[in-house]
Short mmCIF file of C-alpha atoms and ligand atoms in Angstrom, two decimals:
data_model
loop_
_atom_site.label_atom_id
_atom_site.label_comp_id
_atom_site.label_asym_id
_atom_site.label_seq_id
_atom_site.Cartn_x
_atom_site.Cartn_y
_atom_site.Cartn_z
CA UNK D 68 -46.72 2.39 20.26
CA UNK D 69 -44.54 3.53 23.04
CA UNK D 70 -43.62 -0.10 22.97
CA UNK D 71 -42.55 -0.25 19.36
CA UNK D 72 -40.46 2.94 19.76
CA UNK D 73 -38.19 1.27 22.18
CA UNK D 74 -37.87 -1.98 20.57
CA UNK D 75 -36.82 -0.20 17.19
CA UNK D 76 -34.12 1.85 19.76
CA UNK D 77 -32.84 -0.97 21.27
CA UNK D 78 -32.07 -2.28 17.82
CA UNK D 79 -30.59 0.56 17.00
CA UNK D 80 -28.24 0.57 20.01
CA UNK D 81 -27.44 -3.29 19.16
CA UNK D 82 -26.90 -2.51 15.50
CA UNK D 83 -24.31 0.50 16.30
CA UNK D 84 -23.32 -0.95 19.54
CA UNK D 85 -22.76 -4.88 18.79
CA UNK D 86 -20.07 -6.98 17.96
CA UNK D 87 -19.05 -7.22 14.14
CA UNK D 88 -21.59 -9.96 13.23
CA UNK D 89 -20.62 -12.59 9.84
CA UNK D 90 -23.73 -11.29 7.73
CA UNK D 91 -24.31 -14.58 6.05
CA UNK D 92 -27.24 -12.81 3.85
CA UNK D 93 -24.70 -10.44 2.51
CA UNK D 94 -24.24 -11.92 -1.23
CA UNK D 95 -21.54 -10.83 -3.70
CA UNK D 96 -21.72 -8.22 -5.84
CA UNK D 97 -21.74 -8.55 -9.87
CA UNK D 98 -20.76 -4.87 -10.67
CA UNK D 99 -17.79 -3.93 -8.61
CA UNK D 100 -14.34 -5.51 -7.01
CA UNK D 101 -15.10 -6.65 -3.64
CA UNK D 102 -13.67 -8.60 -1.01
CA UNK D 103 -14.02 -12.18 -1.80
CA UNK D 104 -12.24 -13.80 0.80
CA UNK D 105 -9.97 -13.56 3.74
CA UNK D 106 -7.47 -15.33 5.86
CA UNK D 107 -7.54 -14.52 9.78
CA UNK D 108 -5.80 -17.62 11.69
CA UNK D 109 -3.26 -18.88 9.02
CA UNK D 110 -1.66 -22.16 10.83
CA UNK D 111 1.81 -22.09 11.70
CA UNK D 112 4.65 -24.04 10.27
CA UNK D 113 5.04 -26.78 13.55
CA UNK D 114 1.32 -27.15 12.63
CA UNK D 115 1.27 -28.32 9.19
CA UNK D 116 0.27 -24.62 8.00
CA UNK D 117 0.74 -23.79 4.21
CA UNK D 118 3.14 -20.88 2.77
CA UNK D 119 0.37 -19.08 0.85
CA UNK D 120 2.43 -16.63 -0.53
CA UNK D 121 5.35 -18.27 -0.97
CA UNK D 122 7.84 -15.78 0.44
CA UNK D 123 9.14 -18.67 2.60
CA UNK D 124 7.23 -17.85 6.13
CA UNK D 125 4.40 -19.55 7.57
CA UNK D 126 1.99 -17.97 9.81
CA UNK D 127 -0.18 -15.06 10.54
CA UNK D 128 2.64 -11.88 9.73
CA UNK D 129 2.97 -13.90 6.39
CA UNK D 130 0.39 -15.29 5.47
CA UNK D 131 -3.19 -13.41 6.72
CA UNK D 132 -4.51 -12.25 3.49
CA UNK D 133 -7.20 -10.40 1.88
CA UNK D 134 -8.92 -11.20 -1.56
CA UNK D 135 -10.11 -9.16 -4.07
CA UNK D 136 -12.18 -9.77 -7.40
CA UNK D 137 -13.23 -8.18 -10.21
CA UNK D 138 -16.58 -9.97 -11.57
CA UNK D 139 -17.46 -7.69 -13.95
CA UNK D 140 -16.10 -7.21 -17.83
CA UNK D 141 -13.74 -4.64 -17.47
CA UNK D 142 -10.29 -4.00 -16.49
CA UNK D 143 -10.21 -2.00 -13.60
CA UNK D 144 -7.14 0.12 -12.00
CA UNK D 145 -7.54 0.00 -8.28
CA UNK D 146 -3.39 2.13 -7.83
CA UNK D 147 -4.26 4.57 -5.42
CA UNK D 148 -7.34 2.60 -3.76
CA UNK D 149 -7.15 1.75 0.30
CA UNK D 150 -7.39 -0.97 2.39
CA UNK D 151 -8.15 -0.71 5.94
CA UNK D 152 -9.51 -2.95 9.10
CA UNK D 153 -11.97 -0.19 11.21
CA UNK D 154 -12.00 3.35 10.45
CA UNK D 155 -10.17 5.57 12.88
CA UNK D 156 -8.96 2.42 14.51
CA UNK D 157 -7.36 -0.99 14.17
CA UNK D 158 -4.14 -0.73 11.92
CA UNK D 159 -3.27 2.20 9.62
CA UNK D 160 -5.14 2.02 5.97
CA UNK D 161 -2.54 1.44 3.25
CA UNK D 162 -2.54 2.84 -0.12
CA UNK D 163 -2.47 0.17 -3.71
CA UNK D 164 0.24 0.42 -5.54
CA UNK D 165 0.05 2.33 -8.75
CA UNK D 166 -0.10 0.19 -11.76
CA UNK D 167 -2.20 -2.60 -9.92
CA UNK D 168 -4.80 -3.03 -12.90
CA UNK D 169 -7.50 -6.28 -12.08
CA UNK D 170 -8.40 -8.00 -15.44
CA UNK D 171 -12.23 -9.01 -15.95
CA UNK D 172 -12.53 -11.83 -13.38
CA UNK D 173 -9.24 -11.37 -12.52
CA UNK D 174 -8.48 -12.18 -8.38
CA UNK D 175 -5.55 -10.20 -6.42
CA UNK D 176 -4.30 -11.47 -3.47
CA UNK D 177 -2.82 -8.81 -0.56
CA UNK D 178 -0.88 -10.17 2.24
CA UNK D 179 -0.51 -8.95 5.86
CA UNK D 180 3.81 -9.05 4.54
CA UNK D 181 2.64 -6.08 2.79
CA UNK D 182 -0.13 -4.37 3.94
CA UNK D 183 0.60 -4.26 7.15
CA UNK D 184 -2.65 -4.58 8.27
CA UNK D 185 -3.86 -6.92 11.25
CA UNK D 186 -7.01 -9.25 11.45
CA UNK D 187 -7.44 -9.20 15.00
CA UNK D 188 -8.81 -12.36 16.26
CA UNK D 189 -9.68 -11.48 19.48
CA UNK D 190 -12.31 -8.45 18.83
CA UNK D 191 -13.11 -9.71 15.43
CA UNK D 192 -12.68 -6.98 12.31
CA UNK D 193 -14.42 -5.30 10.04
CA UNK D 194 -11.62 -5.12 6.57
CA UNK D 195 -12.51 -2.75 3.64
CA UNK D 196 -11.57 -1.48 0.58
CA UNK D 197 -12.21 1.69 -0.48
CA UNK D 198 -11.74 3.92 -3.79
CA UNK D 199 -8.70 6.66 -4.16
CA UNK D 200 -11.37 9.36 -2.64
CA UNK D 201 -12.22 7.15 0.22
CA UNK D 202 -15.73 5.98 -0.70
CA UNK D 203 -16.41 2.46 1.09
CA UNK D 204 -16.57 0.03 -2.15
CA UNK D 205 -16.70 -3.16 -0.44
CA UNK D 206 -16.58 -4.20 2.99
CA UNK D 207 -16.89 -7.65 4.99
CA UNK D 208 -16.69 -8.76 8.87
CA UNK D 209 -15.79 -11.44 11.34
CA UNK D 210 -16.62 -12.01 15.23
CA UNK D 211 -14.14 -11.95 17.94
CA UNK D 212 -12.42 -15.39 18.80
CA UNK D 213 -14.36 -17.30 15.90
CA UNK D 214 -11.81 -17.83 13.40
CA UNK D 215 -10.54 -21.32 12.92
CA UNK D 216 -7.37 -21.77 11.96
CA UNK D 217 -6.83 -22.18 8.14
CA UNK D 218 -10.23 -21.76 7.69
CA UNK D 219 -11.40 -18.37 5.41
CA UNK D 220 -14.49 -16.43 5.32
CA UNK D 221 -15.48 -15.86 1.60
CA UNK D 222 -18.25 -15.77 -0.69
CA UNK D 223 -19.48 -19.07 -0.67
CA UNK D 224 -20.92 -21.23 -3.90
CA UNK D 225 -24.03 -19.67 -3.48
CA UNK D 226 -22.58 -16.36 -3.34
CA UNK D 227 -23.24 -15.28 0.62
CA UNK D 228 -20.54 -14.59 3.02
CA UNK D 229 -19.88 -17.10 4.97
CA UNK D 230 -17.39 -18.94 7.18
CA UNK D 231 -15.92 -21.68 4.57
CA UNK D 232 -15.71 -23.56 7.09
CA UNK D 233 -15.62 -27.17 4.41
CA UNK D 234 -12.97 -25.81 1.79
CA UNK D 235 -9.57 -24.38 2.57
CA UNK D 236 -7.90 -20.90 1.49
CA UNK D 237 -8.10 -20.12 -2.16
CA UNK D 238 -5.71 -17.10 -1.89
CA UNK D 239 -6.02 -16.19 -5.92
CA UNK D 240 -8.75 -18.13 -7.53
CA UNK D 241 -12.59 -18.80 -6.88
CA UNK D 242 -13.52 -19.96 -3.42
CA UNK D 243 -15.32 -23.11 -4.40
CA UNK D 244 -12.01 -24.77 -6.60
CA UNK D 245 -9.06 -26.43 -5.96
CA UNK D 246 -6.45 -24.13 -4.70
CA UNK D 247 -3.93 -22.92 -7.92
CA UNK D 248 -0.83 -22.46 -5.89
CA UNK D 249 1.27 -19.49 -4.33
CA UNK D 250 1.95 -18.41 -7.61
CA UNK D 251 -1.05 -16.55 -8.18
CA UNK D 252 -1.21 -12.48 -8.36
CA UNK D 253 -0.46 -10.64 -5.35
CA UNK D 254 -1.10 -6.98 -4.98
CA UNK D 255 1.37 -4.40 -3.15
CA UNK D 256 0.48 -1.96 -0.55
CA UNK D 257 1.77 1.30 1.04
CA UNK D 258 1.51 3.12 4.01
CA UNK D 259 0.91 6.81 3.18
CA UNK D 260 3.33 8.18 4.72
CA UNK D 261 6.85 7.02 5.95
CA UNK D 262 8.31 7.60 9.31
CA UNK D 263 5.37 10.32 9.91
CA UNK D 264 6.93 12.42 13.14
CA UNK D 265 5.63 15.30 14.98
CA UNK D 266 6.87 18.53 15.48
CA UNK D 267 8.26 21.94 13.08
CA UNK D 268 11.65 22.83 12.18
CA UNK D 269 13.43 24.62 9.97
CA UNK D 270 16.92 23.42 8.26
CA UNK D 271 19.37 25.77 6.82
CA UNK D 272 21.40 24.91 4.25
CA UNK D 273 22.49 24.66 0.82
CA UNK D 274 19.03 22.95 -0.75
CA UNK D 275 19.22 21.33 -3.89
CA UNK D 276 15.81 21.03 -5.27
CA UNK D 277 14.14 18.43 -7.37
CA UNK D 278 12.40 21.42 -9.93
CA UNK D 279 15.43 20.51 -12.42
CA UNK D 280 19.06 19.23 -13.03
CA UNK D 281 20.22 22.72 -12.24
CA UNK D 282 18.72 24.23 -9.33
CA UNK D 283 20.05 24.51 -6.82
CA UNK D 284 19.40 27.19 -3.33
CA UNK D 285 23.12 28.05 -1.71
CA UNK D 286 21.54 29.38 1.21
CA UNK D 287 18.23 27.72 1.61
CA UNK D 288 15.69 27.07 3.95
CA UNK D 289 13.34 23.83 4.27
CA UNK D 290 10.81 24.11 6.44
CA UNK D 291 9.29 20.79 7.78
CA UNK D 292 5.92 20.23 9.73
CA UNK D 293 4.52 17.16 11.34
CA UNK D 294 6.59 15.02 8.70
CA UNK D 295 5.84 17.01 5.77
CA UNK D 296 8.13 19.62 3.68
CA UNK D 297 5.43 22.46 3.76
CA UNK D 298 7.93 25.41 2.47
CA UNK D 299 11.13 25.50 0.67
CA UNK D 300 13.15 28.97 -0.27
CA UNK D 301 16.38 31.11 -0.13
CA UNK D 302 17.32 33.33 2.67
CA UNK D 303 17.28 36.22 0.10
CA UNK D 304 13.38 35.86 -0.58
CA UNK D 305 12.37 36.12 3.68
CA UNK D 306 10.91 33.32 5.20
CA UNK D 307 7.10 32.67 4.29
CA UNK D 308 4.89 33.55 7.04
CA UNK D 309 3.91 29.77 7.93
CA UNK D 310 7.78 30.22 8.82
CA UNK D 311 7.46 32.85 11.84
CA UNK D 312 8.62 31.37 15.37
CA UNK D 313 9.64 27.68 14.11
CA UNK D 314 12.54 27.09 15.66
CA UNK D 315 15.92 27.25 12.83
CA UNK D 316 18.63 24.12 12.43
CA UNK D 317 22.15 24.97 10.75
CA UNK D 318 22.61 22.20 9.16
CA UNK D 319 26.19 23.20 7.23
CA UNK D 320 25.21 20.87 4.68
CA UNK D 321 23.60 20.19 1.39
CA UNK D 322 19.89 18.83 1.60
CA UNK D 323 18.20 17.13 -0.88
CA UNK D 324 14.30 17.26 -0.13
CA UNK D 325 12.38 14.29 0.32
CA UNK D 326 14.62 11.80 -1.72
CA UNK D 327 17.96 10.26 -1.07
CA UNK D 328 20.14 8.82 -4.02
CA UNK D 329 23.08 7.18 -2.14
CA UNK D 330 24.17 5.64 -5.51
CA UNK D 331 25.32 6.39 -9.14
CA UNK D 332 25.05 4.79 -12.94
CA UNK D 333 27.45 6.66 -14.49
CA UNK D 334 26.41 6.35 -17.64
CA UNK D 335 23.07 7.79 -16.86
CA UNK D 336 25.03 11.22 -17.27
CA UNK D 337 24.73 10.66 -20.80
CA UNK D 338 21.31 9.62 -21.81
CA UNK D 339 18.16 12.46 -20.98
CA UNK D 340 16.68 13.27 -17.38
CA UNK D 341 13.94 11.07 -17.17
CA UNK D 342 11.04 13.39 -17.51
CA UNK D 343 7.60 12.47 -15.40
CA UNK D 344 5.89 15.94 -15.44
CA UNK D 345 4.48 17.13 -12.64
CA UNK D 346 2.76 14.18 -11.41
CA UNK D 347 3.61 13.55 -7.95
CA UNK D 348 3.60 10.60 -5.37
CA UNK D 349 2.10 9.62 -1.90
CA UNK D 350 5.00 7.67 -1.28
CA UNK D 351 8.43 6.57 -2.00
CA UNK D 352 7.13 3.24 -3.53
CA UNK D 353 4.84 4.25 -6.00
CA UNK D 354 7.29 5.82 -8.95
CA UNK D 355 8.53 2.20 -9.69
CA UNK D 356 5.47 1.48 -11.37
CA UNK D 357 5.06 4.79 -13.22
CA UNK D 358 4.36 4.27 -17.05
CA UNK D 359 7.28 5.93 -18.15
CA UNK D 360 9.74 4.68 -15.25
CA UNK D 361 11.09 1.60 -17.02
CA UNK D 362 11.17 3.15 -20.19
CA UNK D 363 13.42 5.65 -18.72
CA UNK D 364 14.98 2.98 -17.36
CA UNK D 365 15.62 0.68 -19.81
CA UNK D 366 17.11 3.25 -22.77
CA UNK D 367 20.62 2.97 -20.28
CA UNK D 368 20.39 -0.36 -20.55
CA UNK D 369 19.71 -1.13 -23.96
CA UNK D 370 23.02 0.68 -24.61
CA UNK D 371 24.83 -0.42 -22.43
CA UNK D 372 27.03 -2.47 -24.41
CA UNK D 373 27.82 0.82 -27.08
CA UNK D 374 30.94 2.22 -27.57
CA UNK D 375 29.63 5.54 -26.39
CA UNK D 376 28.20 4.51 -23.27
CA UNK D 377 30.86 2.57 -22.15
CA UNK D 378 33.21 5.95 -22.77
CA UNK D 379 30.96 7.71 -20.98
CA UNK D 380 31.81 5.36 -17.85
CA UNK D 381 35.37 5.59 -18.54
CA UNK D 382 35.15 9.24 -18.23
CA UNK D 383 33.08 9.46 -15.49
CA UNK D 384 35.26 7.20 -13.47
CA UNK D 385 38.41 8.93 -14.55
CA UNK D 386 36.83 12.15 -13.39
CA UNK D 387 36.28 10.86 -10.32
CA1 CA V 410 4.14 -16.88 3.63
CA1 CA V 411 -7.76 1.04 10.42
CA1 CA V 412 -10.34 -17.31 -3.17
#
């Protein structure tokens, strides 16, 4: 008895306490996207190593990749969905970019170009994806110093994870076929957050807001916290009570919160604001694939060529 108790604890310690073991009885899923297959040691150009991506580099900041697949029958929109090595560890999780919809048996390719995220060789890693609350939908592992190079772990033909250690990457198709080529779909992804600092502040200045074409704050305060515009408001109103002690900038200048436009279409003065509601975004990459973005977009340039737009330029550079 006594016995049996500390074998079962000594597993336990192993399980929690071991290295990240490649669990070749863990099979592939039929009813979600998962992980299919990943890249850890991609060779190097003096090496004969292969430009998976195509973007013209060879080697591991290019070319480490993970795969994902959809087996089931359904389209399924993973925008907003994370990838991540360990939790609370390893290299910062990065969002999906919005818009990044996985046909039935469709495969999407994300590269370490992109992701940021590092397969580290040495300790071996654990890489997972997880859903936009930050449930755990799929997750696979590696051991420390076992990677070959050029050599992926994926679901093998018989549908275990393995080391694939007799076929080369398939970055974009099924594991057990010939490789189709870098021209195969590849998936963007985001850090959350941009140039995330520390620290509180509070800029003064004339604050011109994004609420509409109009609004603008003469005297206006912006308060910023770890990174993040928590508060914005005129002097008039009294600072919010978040506010009290943060230390206050002058700024003598005109802010614009949270988005720069250092450049101009001109004619865009004479077609509507592009109107997106009140959705927001996580980060500064994600409004490029927004449903109504290009549409937006696209009424400038389908006019470009009228007589009305191209007066509206003429006036607008006249103007100054
Ligand atoms: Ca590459
Ligand atoms: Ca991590
Ligand atoms: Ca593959």
């Amino acid at each position: 008895m006594r016995a049996s108790v500390m074998t079962a604890i000594l597993l336990m310690l192993m399980t929690s306490l071991g290295p990240v073991m490649v669990a070749s009885a863990q099979t592939a899923p039929t009813d979600t996207i998962y992980i299919n297959e990943i890249l850890v040691s991609p060779n190097n150009e003096q090496y004969d190593g292969t430009d998976w991506n195509g973007d013209g580099s060879i080697g591991i900041y290019s070319d480490q990749f993970v795969e994902l697949h959809n087996p089931t029958s359904d389209a399924i929109d993973i925008g907003g969905w994370w990838l991540d090595d360990i939790a609370d560890g390893g290299s910062p999780a990065c969002s999906i970019g919005w818009g990044t919809v996985l046909e039935a048996g469709d495969y999407v390719v994300f590269y370490r170009s992109w992701t940021g995220i590092e397969f580290d060789y040495w300790d071996g890693d654990t890489i997972r994806l997880l859903d936009g609350s930050g449930a755990e939908i799929s997750s696979v592992g590696y051991d420390g110093e076992d990677s070959d190079w050029d050599v992926p772990y994926g679901y093998d033909s018989s549908g275990n994870w393995a080391k694939l250690s007799e076929g080369s990457p398939t970055p974009g198709g099924a594991n057990d076929l010939e490789w189709g080529g870098a021209n195969h779909l590849q998936g963007n992804c985001y850090p959350p957050q941009d140039h995330v600092h520390s620290g509180e502040y509070v800029l003064e200045g004339r604050v011109v807001t994004m609420v509409s074409e109009s609004d603008v704050i003469e005297d206006g305060r912006v308060l910023v916290r770890d990174g993040i515009i928590e508060a914005v408001w005129s002097a008039s109103e009294g600072a919010p009570a978040t506010a009290a002690g943060v230390m206050s900038i002058p700024t003598s200048g005109t802010i614009y919160p949270g988005f720069i436009d250092p450049h101009n279409h001109a004619k865009y003065n004479l077609i509507p604001l592009w109107d997106h509601g009140t959705d927001g975004w996580d980060n500064r990459y994600q409004w490029q694939a927004y449903s109504g973005y290009s549409d937006a977009k696209d009424i400038g340039c389908s006019l470009y060529d009228s007589s009305a737009m191209r007066f509206a330029e003429l006036r607008a550079v006249a103007g100054g």
